GROMACS .gro file of C-alpha atoms in nm:
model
  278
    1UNK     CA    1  -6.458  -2.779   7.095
    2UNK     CA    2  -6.651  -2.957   7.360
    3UNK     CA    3  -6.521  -3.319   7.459
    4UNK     CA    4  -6.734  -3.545   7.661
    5UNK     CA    5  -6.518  -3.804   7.657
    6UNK     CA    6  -6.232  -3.696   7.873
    7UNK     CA    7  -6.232  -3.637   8.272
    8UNK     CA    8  -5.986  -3.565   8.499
    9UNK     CA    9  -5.968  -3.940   8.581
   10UNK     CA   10  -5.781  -4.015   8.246
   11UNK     CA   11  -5.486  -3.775   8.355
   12UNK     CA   12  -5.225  -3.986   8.553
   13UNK     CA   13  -5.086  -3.606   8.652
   14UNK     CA   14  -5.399  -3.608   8.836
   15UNK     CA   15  -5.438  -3.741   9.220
   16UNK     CA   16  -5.666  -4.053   9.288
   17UNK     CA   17  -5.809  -3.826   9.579
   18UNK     CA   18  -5.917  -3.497   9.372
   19UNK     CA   19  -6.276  -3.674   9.333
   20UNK     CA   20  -6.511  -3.491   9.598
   21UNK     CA   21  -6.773  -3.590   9.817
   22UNK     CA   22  -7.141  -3.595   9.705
   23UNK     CA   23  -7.240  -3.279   9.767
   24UNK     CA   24  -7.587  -3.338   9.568
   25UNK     CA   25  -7.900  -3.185   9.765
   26UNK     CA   26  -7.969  -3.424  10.037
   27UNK     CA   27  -8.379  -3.266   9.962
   28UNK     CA   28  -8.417  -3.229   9.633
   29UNK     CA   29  -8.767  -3.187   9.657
   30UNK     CA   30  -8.758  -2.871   9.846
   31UNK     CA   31  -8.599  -2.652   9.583
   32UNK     CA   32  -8.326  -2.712   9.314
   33UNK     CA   33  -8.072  -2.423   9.293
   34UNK     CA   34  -8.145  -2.141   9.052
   35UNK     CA   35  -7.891  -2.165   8.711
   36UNK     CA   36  -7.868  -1.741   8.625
   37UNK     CA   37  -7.674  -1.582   8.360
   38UNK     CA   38  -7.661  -1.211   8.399
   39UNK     CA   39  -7.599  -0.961   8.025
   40UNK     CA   40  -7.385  -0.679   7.988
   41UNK     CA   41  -7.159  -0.625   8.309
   42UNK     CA   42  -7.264  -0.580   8.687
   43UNK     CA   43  -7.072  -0.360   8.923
   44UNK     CA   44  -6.886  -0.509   9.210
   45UNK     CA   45  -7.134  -0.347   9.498
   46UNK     CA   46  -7.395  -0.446   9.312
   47UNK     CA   47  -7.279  -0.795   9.277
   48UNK     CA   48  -7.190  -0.805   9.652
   49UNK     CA   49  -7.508  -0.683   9.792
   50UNK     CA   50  -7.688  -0.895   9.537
   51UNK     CA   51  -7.524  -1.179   9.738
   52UNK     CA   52  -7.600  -1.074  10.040
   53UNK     CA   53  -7.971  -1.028   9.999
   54UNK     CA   54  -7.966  -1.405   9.867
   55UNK     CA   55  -7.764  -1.498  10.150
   56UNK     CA   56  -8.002  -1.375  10.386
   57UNK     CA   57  -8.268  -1.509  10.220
   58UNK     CA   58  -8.150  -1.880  10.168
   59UNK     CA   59  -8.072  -1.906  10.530
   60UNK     CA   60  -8.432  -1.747  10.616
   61UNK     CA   61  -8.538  -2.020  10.389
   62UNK     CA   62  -8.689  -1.747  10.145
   63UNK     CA   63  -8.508  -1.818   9.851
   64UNK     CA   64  -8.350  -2.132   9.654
   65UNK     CA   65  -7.981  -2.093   9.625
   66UNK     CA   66  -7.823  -1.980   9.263
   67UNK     CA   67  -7.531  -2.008   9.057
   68UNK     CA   68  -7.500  -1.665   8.902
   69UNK     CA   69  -7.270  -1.597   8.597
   70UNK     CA   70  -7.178  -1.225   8.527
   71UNK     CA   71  -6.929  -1.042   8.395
   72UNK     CA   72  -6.758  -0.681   8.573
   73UNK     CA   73  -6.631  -0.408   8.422
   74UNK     CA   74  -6.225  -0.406   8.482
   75UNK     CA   75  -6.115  -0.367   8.871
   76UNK     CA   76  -5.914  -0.549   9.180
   77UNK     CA   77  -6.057  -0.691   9.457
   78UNK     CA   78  -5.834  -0.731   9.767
   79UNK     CA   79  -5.937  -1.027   9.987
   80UNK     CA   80  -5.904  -1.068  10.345
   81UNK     CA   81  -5.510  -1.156  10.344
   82UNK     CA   82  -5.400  -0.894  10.084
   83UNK     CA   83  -5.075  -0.727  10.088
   84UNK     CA   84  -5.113  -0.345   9.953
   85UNK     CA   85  -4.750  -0.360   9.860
   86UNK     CA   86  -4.901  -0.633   9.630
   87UNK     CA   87  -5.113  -0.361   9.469
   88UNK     CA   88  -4.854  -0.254   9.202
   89UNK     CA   89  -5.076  -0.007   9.019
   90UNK     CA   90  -5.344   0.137   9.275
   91UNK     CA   91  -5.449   0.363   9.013
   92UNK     CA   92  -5.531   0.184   8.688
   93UNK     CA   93  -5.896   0.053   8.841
   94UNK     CA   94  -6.088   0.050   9.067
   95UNK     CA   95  -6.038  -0.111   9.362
   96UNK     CA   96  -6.249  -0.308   9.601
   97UNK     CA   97  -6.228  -0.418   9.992
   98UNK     CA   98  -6.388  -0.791   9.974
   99UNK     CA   99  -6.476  -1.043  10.266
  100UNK     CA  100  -6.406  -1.328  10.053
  101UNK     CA  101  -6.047  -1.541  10.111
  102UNK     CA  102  -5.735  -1.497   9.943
  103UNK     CA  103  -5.520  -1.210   9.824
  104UNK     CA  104  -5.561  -0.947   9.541
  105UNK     CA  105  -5.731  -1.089   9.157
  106UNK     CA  106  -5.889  -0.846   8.874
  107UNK     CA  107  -6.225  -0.903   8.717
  108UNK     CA  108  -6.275  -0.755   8.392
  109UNK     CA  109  -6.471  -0.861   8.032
  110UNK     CA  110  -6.422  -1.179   7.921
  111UNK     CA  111  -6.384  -1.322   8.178
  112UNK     CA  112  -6.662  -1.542   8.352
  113UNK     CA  113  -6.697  -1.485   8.724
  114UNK     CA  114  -6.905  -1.753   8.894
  115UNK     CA  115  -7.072  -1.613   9.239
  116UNK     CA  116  -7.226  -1.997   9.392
  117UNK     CA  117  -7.441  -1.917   9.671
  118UNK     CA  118  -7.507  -2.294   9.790
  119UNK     CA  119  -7.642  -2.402  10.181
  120UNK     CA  120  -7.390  -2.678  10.292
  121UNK     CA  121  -7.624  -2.734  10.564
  122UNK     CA  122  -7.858  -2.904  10.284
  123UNK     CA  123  -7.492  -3.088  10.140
  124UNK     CA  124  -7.214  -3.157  10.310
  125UNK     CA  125  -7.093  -2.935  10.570
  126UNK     CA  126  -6.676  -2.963  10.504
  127UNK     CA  127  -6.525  -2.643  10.361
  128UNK     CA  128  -6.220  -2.846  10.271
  129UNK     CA  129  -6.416  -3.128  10.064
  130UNK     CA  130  -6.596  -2.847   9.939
  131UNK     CA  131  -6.327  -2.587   9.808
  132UNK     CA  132  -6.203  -2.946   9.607
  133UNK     CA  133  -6.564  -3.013   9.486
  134UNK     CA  134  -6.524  -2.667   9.318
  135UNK     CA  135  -6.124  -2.705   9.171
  136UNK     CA  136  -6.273  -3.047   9.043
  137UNK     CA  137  -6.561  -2.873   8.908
  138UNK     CA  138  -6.331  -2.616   8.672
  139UNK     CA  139  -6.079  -2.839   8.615
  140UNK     CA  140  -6.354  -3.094   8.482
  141UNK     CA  141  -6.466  -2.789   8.270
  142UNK     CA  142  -6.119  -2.746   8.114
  143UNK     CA  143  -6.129  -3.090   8.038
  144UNK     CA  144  -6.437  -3.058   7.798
  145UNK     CA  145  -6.211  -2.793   7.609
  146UNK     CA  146  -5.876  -3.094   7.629
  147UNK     CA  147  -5.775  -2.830   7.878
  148UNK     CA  148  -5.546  -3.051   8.140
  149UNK     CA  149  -5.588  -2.809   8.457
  150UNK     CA  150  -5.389  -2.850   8.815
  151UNK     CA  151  -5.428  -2.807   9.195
  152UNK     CA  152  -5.092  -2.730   9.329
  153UNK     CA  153  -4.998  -2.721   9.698
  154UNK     CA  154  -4.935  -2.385   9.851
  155UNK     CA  155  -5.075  -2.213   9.529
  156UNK     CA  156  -5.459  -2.075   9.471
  157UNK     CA  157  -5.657  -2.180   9.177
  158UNK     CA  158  -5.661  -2.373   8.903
  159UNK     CA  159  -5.329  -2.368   8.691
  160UNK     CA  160  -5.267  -2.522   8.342
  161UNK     CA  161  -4.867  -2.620   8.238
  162UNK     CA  162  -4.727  -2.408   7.939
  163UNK     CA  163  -4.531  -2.641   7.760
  164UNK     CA  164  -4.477  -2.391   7.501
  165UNK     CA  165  -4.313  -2.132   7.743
  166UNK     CA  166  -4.021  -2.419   7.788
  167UNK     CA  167  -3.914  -2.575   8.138
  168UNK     CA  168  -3.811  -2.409   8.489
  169UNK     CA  169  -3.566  -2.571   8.666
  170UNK     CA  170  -3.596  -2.690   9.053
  171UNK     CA  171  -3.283  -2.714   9.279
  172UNK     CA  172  -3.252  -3.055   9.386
  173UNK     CA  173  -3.281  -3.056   9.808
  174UNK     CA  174  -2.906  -2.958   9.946
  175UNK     CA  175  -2.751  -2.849   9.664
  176UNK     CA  176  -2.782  -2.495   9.694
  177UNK     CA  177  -2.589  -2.337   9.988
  178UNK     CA  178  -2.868  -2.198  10.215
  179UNK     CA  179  -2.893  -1.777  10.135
  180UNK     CA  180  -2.672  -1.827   9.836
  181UNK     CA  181  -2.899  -1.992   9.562
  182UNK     CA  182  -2.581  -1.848   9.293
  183UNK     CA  183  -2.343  -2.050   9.465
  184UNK     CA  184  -2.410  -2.447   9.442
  185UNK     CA  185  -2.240  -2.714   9.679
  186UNK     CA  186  -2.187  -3.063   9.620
  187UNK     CA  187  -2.589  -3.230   9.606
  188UNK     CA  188  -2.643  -3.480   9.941
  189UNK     CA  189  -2.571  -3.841   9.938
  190UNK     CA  190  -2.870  -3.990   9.754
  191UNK     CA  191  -2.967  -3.615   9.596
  192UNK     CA  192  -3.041  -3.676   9.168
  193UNK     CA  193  -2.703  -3.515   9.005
  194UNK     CA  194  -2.938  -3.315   8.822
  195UNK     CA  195  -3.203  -3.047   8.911
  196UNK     CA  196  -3.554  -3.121   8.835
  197UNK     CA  197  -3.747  -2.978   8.480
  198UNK     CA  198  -4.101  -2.882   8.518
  199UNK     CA  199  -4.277  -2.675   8.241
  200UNK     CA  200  -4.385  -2.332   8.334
  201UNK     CA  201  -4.742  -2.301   8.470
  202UNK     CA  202  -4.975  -2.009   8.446
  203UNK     CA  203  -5.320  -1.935   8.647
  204UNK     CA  204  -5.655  -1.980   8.456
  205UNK     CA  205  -5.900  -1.973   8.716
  206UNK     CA  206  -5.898  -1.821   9.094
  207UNK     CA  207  -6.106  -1.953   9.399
  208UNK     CA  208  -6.214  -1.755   9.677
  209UNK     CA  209  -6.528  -1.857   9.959
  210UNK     CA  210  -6.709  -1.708  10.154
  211UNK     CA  211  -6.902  -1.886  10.426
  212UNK     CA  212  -7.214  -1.730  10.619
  213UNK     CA  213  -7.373  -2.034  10.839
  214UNK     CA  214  -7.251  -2.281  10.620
  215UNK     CA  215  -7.410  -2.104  10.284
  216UNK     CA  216  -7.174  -2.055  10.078
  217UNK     CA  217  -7.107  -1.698   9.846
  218UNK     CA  218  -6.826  -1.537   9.588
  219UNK     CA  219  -6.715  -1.758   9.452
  220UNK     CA  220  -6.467  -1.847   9.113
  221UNK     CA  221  -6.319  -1.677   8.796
  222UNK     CA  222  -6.297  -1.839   8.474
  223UNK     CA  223  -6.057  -1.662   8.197
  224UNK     CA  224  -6.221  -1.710   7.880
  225UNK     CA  225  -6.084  -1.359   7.702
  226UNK     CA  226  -5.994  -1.088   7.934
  227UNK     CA  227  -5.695  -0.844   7.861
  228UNK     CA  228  -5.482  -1.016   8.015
  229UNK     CA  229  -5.255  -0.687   8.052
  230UNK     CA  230  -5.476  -0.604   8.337
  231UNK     CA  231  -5.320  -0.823   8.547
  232UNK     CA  232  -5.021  -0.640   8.547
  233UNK     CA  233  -5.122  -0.381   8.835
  234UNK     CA  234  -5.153  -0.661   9.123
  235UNK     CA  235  -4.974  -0.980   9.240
  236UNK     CA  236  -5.224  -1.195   9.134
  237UNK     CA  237  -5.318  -1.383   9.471
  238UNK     CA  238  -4.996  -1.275   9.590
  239UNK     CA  239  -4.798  -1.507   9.340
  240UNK     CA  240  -4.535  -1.336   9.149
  241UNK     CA  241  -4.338  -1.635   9.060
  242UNK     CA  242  -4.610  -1.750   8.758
  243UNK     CA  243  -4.814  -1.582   8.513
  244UNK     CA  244  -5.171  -1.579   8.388
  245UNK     CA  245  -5.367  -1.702   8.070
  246UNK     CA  246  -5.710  -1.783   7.972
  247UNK     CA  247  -5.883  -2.042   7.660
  248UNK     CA  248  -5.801  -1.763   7.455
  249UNK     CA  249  -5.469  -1.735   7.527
  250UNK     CA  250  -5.432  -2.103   7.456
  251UNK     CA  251  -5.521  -2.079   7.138
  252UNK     CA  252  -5.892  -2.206   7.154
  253UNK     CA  253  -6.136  -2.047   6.940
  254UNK     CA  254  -6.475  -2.092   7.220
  255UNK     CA  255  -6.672  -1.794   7.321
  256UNK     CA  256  -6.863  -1.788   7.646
  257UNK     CA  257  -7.161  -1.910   7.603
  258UNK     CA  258  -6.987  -2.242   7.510
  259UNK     CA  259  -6.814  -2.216   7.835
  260UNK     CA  260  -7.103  -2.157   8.005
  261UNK     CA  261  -7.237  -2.478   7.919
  262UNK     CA  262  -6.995  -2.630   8.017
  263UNK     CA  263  -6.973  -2.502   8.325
  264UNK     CA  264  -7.383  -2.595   8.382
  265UNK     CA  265  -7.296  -2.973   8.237
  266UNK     CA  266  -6.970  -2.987   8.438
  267UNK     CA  267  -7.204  -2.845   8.782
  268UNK     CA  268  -7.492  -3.071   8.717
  269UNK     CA  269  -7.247  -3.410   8.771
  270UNK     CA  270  -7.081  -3.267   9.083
  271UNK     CA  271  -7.371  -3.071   9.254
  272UNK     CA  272  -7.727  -3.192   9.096
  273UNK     CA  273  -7.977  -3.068   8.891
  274UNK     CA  274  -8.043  -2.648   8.857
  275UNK     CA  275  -8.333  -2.468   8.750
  276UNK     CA  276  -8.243  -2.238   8.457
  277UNK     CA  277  -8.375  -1.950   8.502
  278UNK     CA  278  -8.579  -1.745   8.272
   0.00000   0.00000   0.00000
C-alpha cells in the first residue's frame, strides 16, 4: 500500500506554503531523538507522567528526546478550551483533564497516538512553523497510503474530502438574508448565481501541543482502526459540523505497523534521523 512516489507537492489542492522550516537538529552529534513503539495499551496518567519525567529530563539535558507510539484503552481527553456541554456522553469513558491545546478528542485501539517530545531550542523555536512541520508530517504520511489529506482554516487537524458522501453546498456571500439562512435574497452584484459545491470532509488525525521551555510534548492521533462509534459521546474538537474516519474506514486494507513506518520514513525527511529503540 505504501507509495513513495507521491508528496503533498503533486496536489494542486495543496498550498505552495505548507512546506515547513528545517527543523533538523542543529547538533546532531549530541544525541539523535529516541524512535519508541510501546505494546499492548498505556493508560492516560501513565502516558502523561511518562512525558513529564522526559520533559524534565530533556531540558536538564538528561535524556535525548523521543517519539513514542502507543495505543490507550478507549477515553476523552478535554483540552484546555473544552466546552463540557461538548461532552455529550460523560459516562461512556473515562474522562481526562489534559494541559495540552484544543477541545475534547477520544483515544481508543486502533488508533495510533503519537506523544513527540522534541527541544525547539535545539530546532527552530516557532510554534507556528512548527504545528505545520507536524500537519505536513501526517499529511505526507497519508500520502504514502494515496491518502490526499487537508489543513483547513479555523478547523483542527488533518481532514481528508469524502467524495463518496456527495457534496455540501456553501451560500454564496449576500445571498442569504442575515438570521434567516431559509429565506434567500437576490445574490450581490458580482455574487456567482449559484452556491458553491464542496465534497464533505471528515477528520483523520487531531493535533494538540504542549510547550514546556520550548520542548515540545502530546502530541498527534492517527486513525488507523478505532470504533469509530466512540466518537459519538464528544464534539470532536468542538466541531459538530463534520464527521470522523480513519484508513480503515477508507477502505484500505494496512495495519499499524505499516503505518508506523510510515510515520518513522515520513519523520526522518522532516525532522532527521532517530534512534530506534530496542
Amino acid at each position: 500500500m505504501l507509495n513513495d512516489r507521491l508528496s503533498p507537492a503533486d496536489s494542486n489542492d495543496t498550498p505552495s506554503d505548507f512546506v515547513s522550516p528545517d527543523f533538523f537538529l542543529k547538533d546532531p552529534e549530541k544525541g539523535l531523538p529516541e524512535w519508541r513503539v510501546s505494546a499492548g495499551q498505556v493508560s492516560y496518567p501513565d502516558a502523561v507522567a511518562a512525558m513529564e519525567a522526559r520533559v524534565e529530563a530533556i531540558l536538564k539535558g538528561e535524556a535525548r528526546e523521543l517519539i513514542w507510539l502507543i495505543e490507550h484503552p478507549p477515553l476523552y481527553t478535554a483540552g484546555v478550551s473544552a466546552k463540557r456541554e461538548d461532552l455529550l456522553e460523560p459516562d461512556r469513558f473515562e474522562v481526562f483533564d489534559s494541559a495540552r491545546g484544543g477541545q475534547f478528542t477520544y483515544h481508543g485501539p486502533g488508533q495510533r497516538v503519537i506523544y513527540v517530545m522534541l527541544d525547539l531550542n535545539r530546532r527552530s523555536k516557532d510554534i507556528r512553523a512548527f504545528i505545520k512541520a507536524l500537519e505536513g508530517w501526517i499529511i505526507g504520511t497519508l500520502w504514502q497510503f494515496n491518502v490526499e489529506g487537508h489543513i483547513r482554516d479555523g478547523r483542527v487537524g488533518v481532514w481528508v474530502e469524502r467524495r463518496d458522501k456527495g457534496v455540501t453546498p456553501v451560500p454564496s456571500p449576500g445571498s442569504l438574508e442575515p438570521g434567516k439562512a431559509d429565506r434567500p435574497t437576490e445574490p450581490l452584484r458580482g455574487a456567482p448565481a449559484a452556491p458553491e459545491q464542496r465534497y464533505r470532509e471528515d477528520k483523520i488525525a487531531a493535533i494538540g501541543i504542549k510547550l514546556r521551555r520550548w520542548v515540545s510534548f502530546h502530541g498527534v492521533s492517527l486513525n488507523v482502526e478505532p470504533d469509530l462509534s466512540h466518537f459519538n459521546g464528544i464534539v470532536p474538537c468542538g466541531i459538530s459540523e463534520h464527521g470522523v474516519t480513519s484508513l480503515i474506514d477508507l477502505g484500505l486494507p494496512v495495519n499499524m505497523d505499516e503505518v508506523d513506518y510510515a510515520l518513522r520514513q515520513e519523520f526522518i525527511e522532516r525532522f532527521g534521523p532517530v534512534d530506534l529503540a530496542e
